[in-house]
């Protein structure tokens, strides 16, 4: 059953803290998951949160550290000595420990690392800190189980038992040569049914998916998603096995990428949260709002150039919001599908075939919408068939152009090295609004004359 954090529960914790009842607090939180405790600490003031952190055992607080919001974690770590932080890191896997150390001030990192009791653990953490955080090297952990291709099954089982002590979950057993180069993987089933004297080289699976240390994290996520992997080995430039990436790390990457794309689609240029300062939120939102404002000026200028229509066909201006809205909506729909396809690496076929498909789709949608528009504008608004036909032809043209822009802009951005998610935000909406208005009045001028 899911644990629910209530206001009464928070009040009870605050009361125990104020009365310095350590045993009661420990008992109250004994069966509460560390992720829920992290959320509770986020609801408390700094002093109470630090108090709770100090009374819990390091095995639990180490996991809590990972779940805390960055601001709360920073305050907690600021109140700990390098030795106390090192004790927490001793309980964490190397990749999680490296993430924590990366957040520390530069002058404190060396002190904390020097206080870690397990020398091998410290060396592995230092090695991970060399890699960029958005690469496979920055994601991987050093904990894994590997065997030598020259070992027998009996030797392999003995070595695996020793290695598994430091591994929380054994997803795969990797096979390496004498130079630690990745050769394949070992099936646990094959290991169990094979004679103990059989060399591993006779039974291991030579086909194995892997990534290199400099592979971008989003590419790692794509590979693991495509092949339904729970873990994937990481090799260096020489093909040597240096770590593995597990699914829990990839879930975080997918979530962060989705959050970033969602914010870009909403016209937010940098990663922000609702609790960030007004200055940070303004920096993130203002650039795209300025772009939208400039686009609005262009639209006004276009409308002004067609002011002659006001004399004979005033009703044309009543349809301007409709045309602009349809252009923006169609463009966002098309770009959203393409961006999703690019993210999933499912865009295939030639651009020419995609062009034909988009034109046919736009013609079908446009024809249906145009028929509704002609009927609605005449019977509900009393607009002449001539004007209704003009608007309908413009609508079909705008839908075709907007869909093509929405399709090819994200593809172009992707080829230029920009995030294609930009094409689902104000950029595509503003450009389609301008194109829609220009196409609408140009067609109206040709048909109606003004």
CSV table of C-alpha atoms in Angstrom, one decimal:
chain,number,residue,atom,x,y,z
A,1,UNK,CA,0.0,0.0,0.0
A,2,UNK,CA,1.3,3.4,-0.9
A,3,UNK,CA,2.5,5.6,2.0
A,4,UNK,CA,0.7,8.9,2.2
A,5,UNK,CA,2.3,11.9,3.8
A,6,UNK,CA,-0.3,13.9,5.8
A,7,UNK,CA,-0.1,17.2,7.6
A,8,UNK,CA,-0.7,15.4,10.9
A,9,UNK,CA,2.3,13.2,10.2
A,10,UNK,CA,4.5,16.2,9.6
A,11,UNK,CA,3.2,17.9,12.7
A,12,UNK,CA,4.0,14.8,14.8
A,13,UNK,CA,7.5,14.7,13.4
A,14,UNK,CA,8.0,18.4,14.2
A,15,UNK,CA,6.8,17.8,17.7
A,16,UNK,CA,9.2,14.9,18.3
A,17,UNK,CA,12.1,17.1,17.0
A,18,UNK,CA,11.2,20.0,19.2
A,19,UNK,CA,11.1,17.7,22.2
A,20,UNK,CA,14.3,15.9,21.2
A,21,UNK,CA,12.7,12.5,21.1
A,22,UNK,CA,15.2,10.5,19.0
A,23,UNK,CA,13.9,7.0,19.8
A,24,UNK,CA,10.3,8.0,19.0
A,25,UNK,CA,11.4,9.5,15.7
A,26,UNK,CA,13.5,6.5,14.8
A,27,UNK,CA,10.6,4.2,15.5
A,28,UNK,CA,8.1,6.4,13.6
A,29,UNK,CA,10.3,6.4,10.5
A,30,UNK,CA,11.6,2.9,10.8
A,31,UNK,CA,9.3,1.4,8.1
A,32,UNK,CA,9.0,4.6,6.0
A,33,UNK,CA,10.7,4.3,2.6
A,34,UNK,CA,13.8,6.5,2.1
A,35,UNK,CA,12.1,8.3,-0.8
A,36,UNK,CA,9.2,9.2,1.4
A,37,UNK,CA,11.6,10.4,4.1
A,38,UNK,CA,13.3,12.6,1.6
A,39,UNK,CA,9.9,14.1,0.7
A,40,UNK,CA,9.1,14.6,4.4
A,41,UNK,CA,12.5,16.4,4.9
A,42,UNK,CA,11.6,18.7,2.1
A,43,UNK,CA,8.5,19.8,4.0
A,44,UNK,CA,10.4,20.6,7.2
A,45,UNK,CA,12.6,23.6,8.0
A,46,UNK,CA,16.3,23.2,7.5
A,47,UNK,CA,17.1,22.6,11.2
A,48,UNK,CA,14.5,19.9,11.6
A,49,UNK,CA,15.6,18.2,8.4
A,50,UNK,CA,19.2,18.1,9.5
A,51,UNK,CA,18.2,16.8,12.9
A,52,UNK,CA,16.4,13.8,11.3
A,53,UNK,CA,19.3,13.2,9.0
A,54,UNK,CA,21.7,12.9,12.0
A,55,UNK,CA,19.5,10.4,14.0
A,56,UNK,CA,19.1,7.9,11.2
A,57,UNK,CA,21.7,5.2,10.3
A,58,UNK,CA,24.0,5.9,7.4
A,59,UNK,CA,22.7,3.0,5.3
A,60,UNK,CA,19.3,4.8,5.1
A,61,UNK,CA,20.6,8.4,5.0
A,62,UNK,CA,22.8,7.6,2.0
A,63,UNK,CA,19.7,6.6,0.0
A,64,UNK,CA,17.8,9.6,1.3
A,65,UNK,CA,20.6,11.9,0.0
A,66,UNK,CA,19.9,10.7,-3.5
A,67,UNK,CA,16.2,11.5,-3.3
A,68,UNK,CA,16.4,14.9,-1.8
A,69,UNK,CA,15.8,18.0,-3.9
A,70,UNK,CA,19.1,19.7,-4.8
A,71,UNK,CA,18.6,22.7,-2.5
A,72,UNK,CA,17.7,20.5,0.5
A,73,UNK,CA,20.7,18.2,-0.2
A,74,UNK,CA,23.0,21.1,-0.5
A,75,UNK,CA,21.9,22.4,2.9
A,76,UNK,CA,22.3,18.9,4.4
A,77,UNK,CA,25.8,18.4,3.0
A,78,UNK,CA,26.8,21.9,4.1
A,79,UNK,CA,26.1,20.8,7.7
A,80,UNK,CA,28.2,17.7,7.5
A,81,UNK,CA,32.0,17.3,7.9
A,82,UNK,CA,34.1,15.7,5.1
A,83,UNK,CA,34.3,12.5,7.2
A,84,UNK,CA,30.6,12.3,7.7
A,85,UNK,CA,30.0,12.8,3.9
A,86,UNK,CA,32.5,10.1,3.2
A,87,UNK,CA,30.7,7.7,5.5
A,88,UNK,CA,27.5,8.3,3.5
A,89,UNK,CA,29.3,7.7,0.2
A,90,UNK,CA,30.7,4.4,1.5
A,91,UNK,CA,27.1,3.1,1.5
A,92,UNK,CA,26.4,4.2,-2.1
A,93,UNK,CA,27.3,2.7,-5.5
A,94,UNK,CA,30.1,4.4,-7.3
A,95,UNK,CA,27.9,6.3,-9.8
A,96,UNK,CA,25.6,7.7,-7.1
A,97,UNK,CA,28.6,8.6,-5.0
A,98,UNK,CA,30.2,10.4,-7.9
A,99,UNK,CA,27.0,12.4,-8.5
A,100,UNK,CA,27.0,13.6,-4.9
A,101,UNK,CA,30.7,14.6,-4.9
A,102,UNK,CA,30.2,16.4,-8.2
A,103,UNK,CA,27.9,18.8,-6.4
A,104,UNK,CA,30.4,19.7,-3.6
A,105,UNK,CA,32.6,22.8,-3.7
A,106,UNK,CA,35.9,22.2,-5.4
A,107,UNK,CA,37.9,22.6,-2.2
A,108,UNK,CA,35.8,20.0,-0.4
A,109,UNK,CA,35.9,17.3,-3.0
A,110,UNK,CA,39.5,16.2,-2.3
A,111,UNK,CA,38.9,16.2,1.5
A,112,UNK,CA,35.8,14.0,1.2
A,113,UNK,CA,37.5,11.5,-1.2
A,114,UNK,CA,40.5,11.2,1.1
A,115,UNK,CA,38.2,10.3,4.0
A,116,UNK,CA,36.6,7.3,2.1
A,117,UNK,CA,37.8,4.2,3.9
A,118,UNK,CA,37.5,1.8,1.0
A,119,UNK,CA,40.4,2.8,-1.2
A,120,UNK,CA,39.1,0.9,-4.3
A,121,UNK,CA,35.8,2.5,-3.9
A,122,UNK,CA,37.5,5.9,-3.8
A,123,UNK,CA,39.6,5.2,-6.9
A,124,UNK,CA,36.5,4.1,-8.8
A,125,UNK,CA,34.7,7.3,-7.8
A,126,UNK,CA,37.6,9.5,-8.9
A,127,UNK,CA,37.7,7.6,-12.3
A,128,UNK,CA,34.0,8.4,-12.9
A,129,UNK,CA,34.5,12.1,-12.1
A,130,UNK,CA,36.7,12.3,-15.3
A,131,UNK,CA,33.7,11.9,-17.6
A,132,UNK,CA,31.1,14.4,-18.6
A,133,UNK,CA,27.8,13.9,-16.8
A,134,UNK,CA,25.8,13.6,-20.1
A,135,UNK,CA,27.9,10.7,-21.4
A,136,UNK,CA,27.8,6.9,-20.8
A,137,UNK,CA,31.0,7.4,-18.7
A,138,UNK,CA,29.2,9.9,-16.5
A,139,UNK,CA,26.2,7.5,-16.1
A,140,UNK,CA,27.9,4.2,-15.5
A,141,UNK,CA,28.8,2.5,-12.2
A,142,UNK,CA,31.8,0.4,-11.6
A,143,UNK,CA,30.0,-2.4,-9.8
A,144,UNK,CA,29.5,-5.4,-12.1
A,145,UNK,CA,30.3,-9.1,-12.3
A,146,UNK,CA,32.8,-10.3,-14.9
A,147,UNK,CA,34.7,-13.5,-15.7
A,148,UNK,CA,37.7,-14.4,-17.8
A,149,UNK,CA,37.1,-16.4,-21.0
A,150,UNK,CA,39.9,-18.8,-20.0
A,151,UNK,CA,38.4,-19.8,-16.6
A,152,UNK,CA,36.5,-23.0,-16.0
A,153,UNK,CA,32.9,-23.0,-14.9
A,154,UNK,CA,34.0,-23.9,-11.4
A,155,UNK,CA,36.5,-21.0,-11.2
A,156,UNK,CA,33.9,-18.7,-12.6
A,157,UNK,CA,31.3,-19.5,-10.0
A,158,UNK,CA,33.8,-19.0,-7.2
A,159,UNK,CA,34.9,-15.6,-8.6
A,160,UNK,CA,31.3,-14.5,-9.1
A,161,UNK,CA,30.5,-15.1,-5.5
A,162,UNK,CA,33.2,-12.8,-4.4
A,163,UNK,CA,32.3,-10.1,-6.9
A,164,UNK,CA,28.6,-10.2,-6.2
A,165,UNK,CA,29.1,-9.0,-2.6
A,166,UNK,CA,29.6,-5.5,-4.0
A,167,UNK,CA,26.9,-5.6,-6.6
A,168,UNK,CA,23.3,-4.7,-5.5
A,169,UNK,CA,21.7,-6.5,-8.5
A,170,UNK,CA,23.4,-8.9,-11.0
A,171,UNK,CA,21.8,-8.1,-14.3
A,172,UNK,CA,24.4,-9.8,-16.5
A,173,UNK,CA,27.7,-11.6,-16.3
A,174,UNK,CA,30.3,-10.2,-18.7
A,175,UNK,CA,33.1,-12.1,-20.2
A,176,UNK,CA,36.5,-10.5,-20.8
A,177,UNK,CA,39.9,-11.6,-22.1
A,178,UNK,CA,43.3,-11.2,-20.3
A,179,UNK,CA,43.4,-7.6,-21.3
A,180,UNK,CA,40.0,-6.9,-19.8
A,181,UNK,CA,38.5,-6.4,-23.3
A,182,UNK,CA,34.8,-7.2,-23.5
A,183,UNK,CA,34.2,-10.5,-25.4
A,184,UNK,CA,30.6,-11.3,-24.6
A,185,UNK,CA,28.1,-12.3,-21.9
A,186,UNK,CA,27.4,-15.4,-19.9
A,187,UNK,CA,23.9,-17.0,-19.4
A,188,UNK,CA,23.3,-18.1,-15.9
A,189,UNK,CA,21.2,-21.0,-17.2
A,190,UNK,CA,24.2,-22.2,-19.3
A,191,UNK,CA,26.4,-21.8,-16.3
A,192,UNK,CA,24.1,-24.0,-14.2
A,193,UNK,CA,23.8,-26.9,-16.7
A,194,UNK,CA,27.4,-27.0,-17.9
A,195,UNK,CA,30.1,-29.2,-16.4
A,196,UNK,CA,32.3,-27.5,-13.8
A,197,UNK,CA,35.4,-28.4,-15.9
A,198,UNK,CA,34.1,-26.8,-19.1
A,199,UNK,CA,36.0,-23.6,-20.1
A,200,UNK,CA,33.9,-20.4,-20.2
A,201,UNK,CA,35.1,-19.8,-23.8
A,202,UNK,CA,32.9,-22.8,-24.9
A,203,UNK,CA,29.7,-21.5,-23.4
A,204,UNK,CA,29.6,-17.7,-23.4
A,205,UNK,CA,27.5,-15.7,-25.8
A,206,UNK,CA,29.7,-13.6,-28.1
A,207,UNK,CA,27.0,-11.2,-29.2
A,208,UNK,CA,26.6,-8.4,-26.7
A,209,UNK,CA,25.2,-4.8,-26.9
A,210,UNK,CA,27.6,-2.2,-25.4
A,211,UNK,CA,28.3,1.5,-25.5
A,212,UNK,CA,31.5,3.5,-25.3
A,213,UNK,CA,32.4,5.9,-22.5
A,214,UNK,CA,31.8,9.0,-24.7
A,215,UNK,CA,28.4,7.9,-26.1
A,216,UNK,CA,25.8,10.6,-25.3
A,217,UNK,CA,23.3,9.6,-22.5
A,218,UNK,CA,20.3,10.1,-24.8
A,219,UNK,CA,21.8,7.6,-27.3
A,220,UNK,CA,22.4,5.1,-24.4
A,221,UNK,CA,18.7,5.5,-23.5
A,222,UNK,CA,17.6,4.9,-27.1
A,223,UNK,CA,19.7,1.7,-27.3
A,224,UNK,CA,18.5,0.3,-24.0
A,225,UNK,CA,14.9,1.2,-24.9
A,226,UNK,CA,15.1,-0.3,-28.4
A,227,UNK,CA,16.6,-3.6,-27.2
A,228,UNK,CA,14.7,-3.8,-23.9
A,229,UNK,CA,17.9,-3.9,-21.8
A,230,UNK,CA,18.0,-3.8,-18.0
A,231,UNK,CA,21.7,-3.0,-18.1
A,232,UNK,CA,24.4,-2.4,-20.7
A,233,UNK,CA,28.2,-2.6,-20.4
A,234,UNK,CA,30.5,0.3,-21.1
A,235,UNK,CA,33.9,0.0,-22.8
A,236,UNK,CA,36.7,2.5,-23.3
A,237,UNK,CA,38.5,3.4,-26.5
A,238,UNK,CA,40.4,0.1,-26.4
A,239,UNK,CA,37.3,-2.0,-25.9
A,240,UNK,CA,38.1,-2.7,-22.3
A,241,UNK,CA,35.2,-3.2,-19.9
A,242,UNK,CA,35.1,-0.2,-17.5
A,243,UNK,CA,31.5,-0.2,-16.1
A,244,UNK,CA,27.8,-0.8,-16.7
A,245,UNK,CA,24.7,1.4,-16.9
A,246,UNK,CA,21.5,0.1,-15.3
A,247,UNK,CA,17.9,0.9,-16.1
A,248,UNK,CA,17.3,3.1,-13.1
A,249,UNK,CA,19.9,5.6,-14.4
A,250,UNK,CA,18.3,5.6,-17.8
A,251,UNK,CA,14.9,6.3,-16.4
A,252,UNK,CA,16.3,9.5,-15.0
A,253,UNK,CA,17.8,10.4,-18.4
A,254,UNK,CA,14.5,9.8,-20.1
A,255,UNK,CA,12.6,11.9,-17.6
A,256,UNK,CA,15.1,14.8,-17.8
A,257,UNK,CA,15.0,14.8,-21.6
A,258,UNK,CA,11.2,14.7,-21.6
A,259,UNK,CA,11.1,17.6,-19.1
A,260,UNK,CA,13.5,19.6,-21.2
A,261,UNK,CA,11.6,18.9,-24.4
A,262,UNK,CA,8.3,19.8,-22.7
A,263,UNK,CA,9.7,23.2,-21.6
A,264,UNK,CA,11.2,23.9,-25.0
A,265,UNK,CA,7.8,23.2,-26.5
A,266,UNK,CA,6.2,25.6,-24.0
A,267,UNK,CA,8.7,28.3,-24.9
A,268,UNK,CA,11.1,28.0,-22.0
A,269,UNK,CA,14.8,28.2,-23.0
A,270,UNK,CA,16.4,26.6,-20.0
A,271,UNK,CA,15.8,24.0,-17.3
A,272,UNK,CA,13.8,25.7,-14.5
A,273,UNK,CA,11.3,24.6,-11.8
A,274,UNK,CA,8.3,26.3,-10.3
A,275,UNK,CA,10.2,27.1,-7.1
A,276,UNK,CA,13.0,28.9,-8.9
A,277,UNK,CA,13.6,32.6,-8.4
A,278,UNK,CA,11.7,35.2,-10.4
A,279,UNK,CA,14.9,36.2,-12.1
A,280,UNK,CA,15.7,32.6,-13.3
A,281,UNK,CA,12.1,32.1,-14.5
A,282,UNK,CA,12.2,35.4,-16.4
A,283,UNK,CA,15.5,34.5,-18.1
A,284,UNK,CA,14.0,31.2,-19.2
A,285,UNK,CA,10.7,32.6,-20.5
A,286,UNK,CA,11.5,36.1,-21.8
A,287,UNK,CA,13.5,35.2,-24.9
A,288,UNK,CA,10.6,33.3,-26.5
A,289,UNK,CA,8.1,35.9,-25.5
A,290,UNK,CA,10.2,38.6,-27.2
A,291,UNK,CA,10.3,36.3,-30.3
A,292,UNK,CA,6.5,36.0,-30.2
A,293,UNK,CA,6.2,39.8,-29.8
A,294,UNK,CA,8.4,40.4,-32.8
A,295,UNK,CA,6.4,37.9,-34.8
A,296,UNK,CA,3.3,39.8,-33.7
A,297,UNK,CA,4.8,43.1,-35.1
A,298,UNK,CA,5.4,41.3,-38.4
A,299,UNK,CA,1.8,40.1,-38.5
A,300,UNK,CA,0.5,43.6,-37.8
A,301,UNK,CA,2.7,44.9,-40.6
A,302,UNK,CA,1.3,42.3,-43.0
A,303,UNK,CA,-2.3,43.2,-42.0
A,304,UNK,CA,-1.5,46.8,-42.6
A,305,UNK,CA,-0.3,46.1,-46.1
A,306,UNK,CA,-3.7,44.5,-46.9
A,307,UNK,CA,-5.7,47.4,-45.4
A,308,UNK,CA,-7.4,47.9,-48.8
A,309,UNK,CA,-9.5,44.9,-48.0
A,310,UNK,CA,-11.2,46.8,-45.2
A,311,UNK,CA,-13.2,48.9,-47.7
A,312,UNK,CA,-14.9,46.1,-49.7
A,313,UNK,CA,-14.4,42.9,-47.7
A,314,UNK,CA,-14.3,43.8,-44.0
A,315,UNK,CA,-15.5,40.2,-43.1
A,316,UNK,CA,-12.1,38.9,-44.2
A,317,UNK,CA,-10.5,40.3,-41.1
A,318,UNK,CA,-12.9,38.4,-38.9
A,319,UNK,CA,-11.4,35.2,-40.2
A,320,UNK,CA,-7.8,36.2,-39.5
A,321,UNK,CA,-7.6,34.7,-36.0
A,322,UNK,CA,-9.1,31.4,-37.4
A,323,UNK,CA,-6.5,31.2,-40.1
A,324,UNK,CA,-3.6,32.0,-37.8
A,325,UNK,CA,-4.9,29.5,-35.2
A,326,UNK,CA,-5.3,26.7,-37.7
A,327,UNK,CA,-1.8,27.4,-39.1
A,328,UNK,CA,-0.3,27.2,-35.6
A,329,UNK,CA,-2.2,24.1,-34.5
A,330,UNK,CA,-1.4,22.2,-37.7
A,331,UNK,CA,2.3,23.1,-37.5
A,332,UNK,CA,2.5,22.0,-33.9
A,333,UNK,CA,0.8,18.7,-34.6
A,334,UNK,CA,3.1,17.9,-37.5
A,335,UNK,CA,6.3,19.0,-35.6
A,336,UNK,CA,5.3,17.0,-32.5
A,337,UNK,CA,5.0,13.8,-34.5
A,338,UNK,CA,8.4,14.4,-36.2
A,339,UNK,CA,10.1,15.3,-32.9
A,340,UNK,CA,8.8,12.2,-31.3
A,341,UNK,CA,10.0,10.1,-34.3
A,342,UNK,CA,13.4,11.7,-34.1
A,343,UNK,CA,13.6,11.0,-30.4
A,344,UNK,CA,12.7,7.4,-30.9
A,345,UNK,CA,14.8,7.0,-34.0
A,346,UNK,CA,11.8,5.8,-35.9
A,347,UNK,CA,11.9,8.3,-38.8
A,348,UNK,CA,12.6,6.2,-41.9
A,349,UNK,CA,12.1,6.5,-45.7
A,350,UNK,CA,13.0,9.3,-48.1
A,351,UNK,CA,12.1,13.0,-47.5
A,352,UNK,CA,10.3,12.9,-50.9
A,353,UNK,CA,7.9,10.2,-49.7
A,354,UNK,CA,7.3,12.1,-46.5
A,355,UNK,CA,6.6,15.2,-48.5
A,356,UNK,CA,3.9,13.4,-50.5
A,357,UNK,CA,2.4,11.9,-47.4
A,358,UNK,CA,2.1,15.3,-45.7
A,359,UNK,CA,0.6,16.9,-48.7
A,360,UNK,CA,-2.1,14.2,-49.1
A,361,UNK,CA,-2.8,14.2,-45.3
A,362,UNK,CA,-3.1,18.0,-45.4
A,363,UNK,CA,-5.4,17.9,-48.4
A,364,UNK,CA,-7.8,15.4,-46.7
A,365,UNK,CA,-7.9,17.4,-43.4
A,366,UNK,CA,-8.1,20.7,-45.2
A,367,UNK,CA,-11.0,19.5,-47.5
A,368,UNK,CA,-13.0,18.4,-44.5
A,369,UNK,CA,-12.4,21.6,-42.5
A,370,UNK,CA,-13.1,23.7,-45.6
A,371,UNK,CA,-16.5,22.1,-46.2
A,372,UNK,CA,-17.4,22.8,-42.5
A,373,UNK,CA,-16.1,26.4,-42.8
A,374,UNK,CA,-18.1,27.1,-46.0
A,375,UNK,CA,-21.3,25.8,-44.5
A,376,UNK,CA,-20.8,27.4,-41.1
A,377,UNK,CA,-19.7,30.8,-42.4
A,378,UNK,CA,-22.8,31.0,-44.7
A,379,UNK,CA,-25.5,29.7,-42.5
A,380,UNK,CA,-24.3,30.9,-39.1
A,381,UNK,CA,-22.5,34.1,-40.1
A,382,UNK,CA,-24.3,35.1,-43.2
A,383,UNK,CA,-21.1,35.4,-45.3
A,384,UNK,CA,-21.4,35.1,-49.0
A,385,UNK,CA,-20.3,31.9,-50.8
A,386,UNK,CA,-17.7,33.9,-52.6
A,387,UNK,CA,-16.0,35.0,-49.4
A,388,UNK,CA,-16.5,31.6,-47.8
A,389,UNK,CA,-14.9,29.9,-50.8
A,390,UNK,CA,-12.0,32.3,-50.6
A,391,UNK,CA,-11.4,31.6,-46.9
A,392,UNK,CA,-11.8,27.9,-47.5
A,393,UNK,CA,-9.2,27.8,-50.2
A,394,UNK,CA,-6.9,29.9,-48.0
A,395,UNK,CA,-7.5,27.4,-45.2
A,396,UNK,CA,-6.5,24.4,-47.3
A,397,UNK,CA,-3.4,26.2,-48.5
A,398,UNK,CA,-2.4,27.3,-45.0
A,399,UNK,CA,-2.8,23.8,-43.6
A,400,UNK,CA,-0.6,22.3,-46.4
A,401,UNK,CA,2.2,24.9,-45.8
A,402,UNK,CA,2.0,24.7,-42.0
A,403,UNK,CA,2.2,20.9,-42.1
A,404,UNK,CA,5.2,21.0,-44.3
A,405,UNK,CA,6.9,23.6,-42.1
A,406,UNK,CA,6.1,21.6,-39.0
A,407,UNK,CA,7.6,18.5,-40.7
A,408,UNK,CA,10.8,19.8,-42.1
A,409,UNK,CA,11.9,22.4,-39.6
A,410,UNK,CA,12.5,19.8,-36.8
A,411,UNK,CA,14.3,17.6,-39.3
A,412,UNK,CA,16.5,20.5,-40.4
A,413,UNK,CA,17.2,21.6,-36.8
A,414,UNK,CA,18.2,18.0,-36.0
A,415,UNK,CA,20.6,17.9,-38.9
A,416,UNK,CA,22.1,21.2,-37.8
A,417,UNK,CA,22.8,19.9,-34.3
A,418,UNK,CA,19.9,21.7,-32.5
A,419,UNK,CA,17.3,20.1,-30.4
A,420,UNK,CA,14.3,19.5,-32.7
A,421,UNK,CA,12.0,20.1,-29.8
A,422,UNK,CA,12.5,23.8,-30.5
A,423,UNK,CA,10.2,23.3,-33.5
A,424,UNK,CA,7.2,22.5,-31.3
A,425,UNK,CA,7.3,25.8,-29.4
A,426,UNK,CA,6.7,29.5,-30.1
A,427,UNK,CA,9.2,29.3,-33.0
A,428,UNK,CA,6.9,27.2,-35.1
A,429,UNK,CA,3.7,28.8,-33.9
A,430,UNK,CA,4.9,32.3,-34.7
A,431,UNK,CA,6.3,31.5,-38.1
A,432,UNK,CA,3.2,29.6,-39.1
A,433,UNK,CA,1.0,32.6,-37.9
A,434,UNK,CA,2.9,34.9,-40.2
A,435,UNK,CA,2.9,32.5,-43.1
A,436,UNK,CA,-0.8,31.8,-42.6
A,437,UNK,CA,-1.8,35.5,-42.7
A,438,UNK,CA,0.4,36.2,-45.7
A,439,UNK,CA,-1.1,33.2,-47.7
A,440,UNK,CA,-4.6,34.1,-46.6
A,441,UNK,CA,-4.7,37.7,-47.8
A,442,UNK,CA,-2.6,36.9,-50.9
A,443,UNK,CA,-5.2,34.4,-52.0
A,444,UNK,CA,-8.1,36.7,-51.0
A,445,UNK,CA,-6.5,39.5,-53.1
A,446,UNK,CA,-6.2,37.3,-56.1
A,447,UNK,CA,-9.8,35.9,-55.9
A,448,UNK,CA,-11.7,39.0,-54.7
A,449,UNK,CA,-9.5,41.8,-55.9
A,450,UNK,CA,-8.9,44.8,-53.6
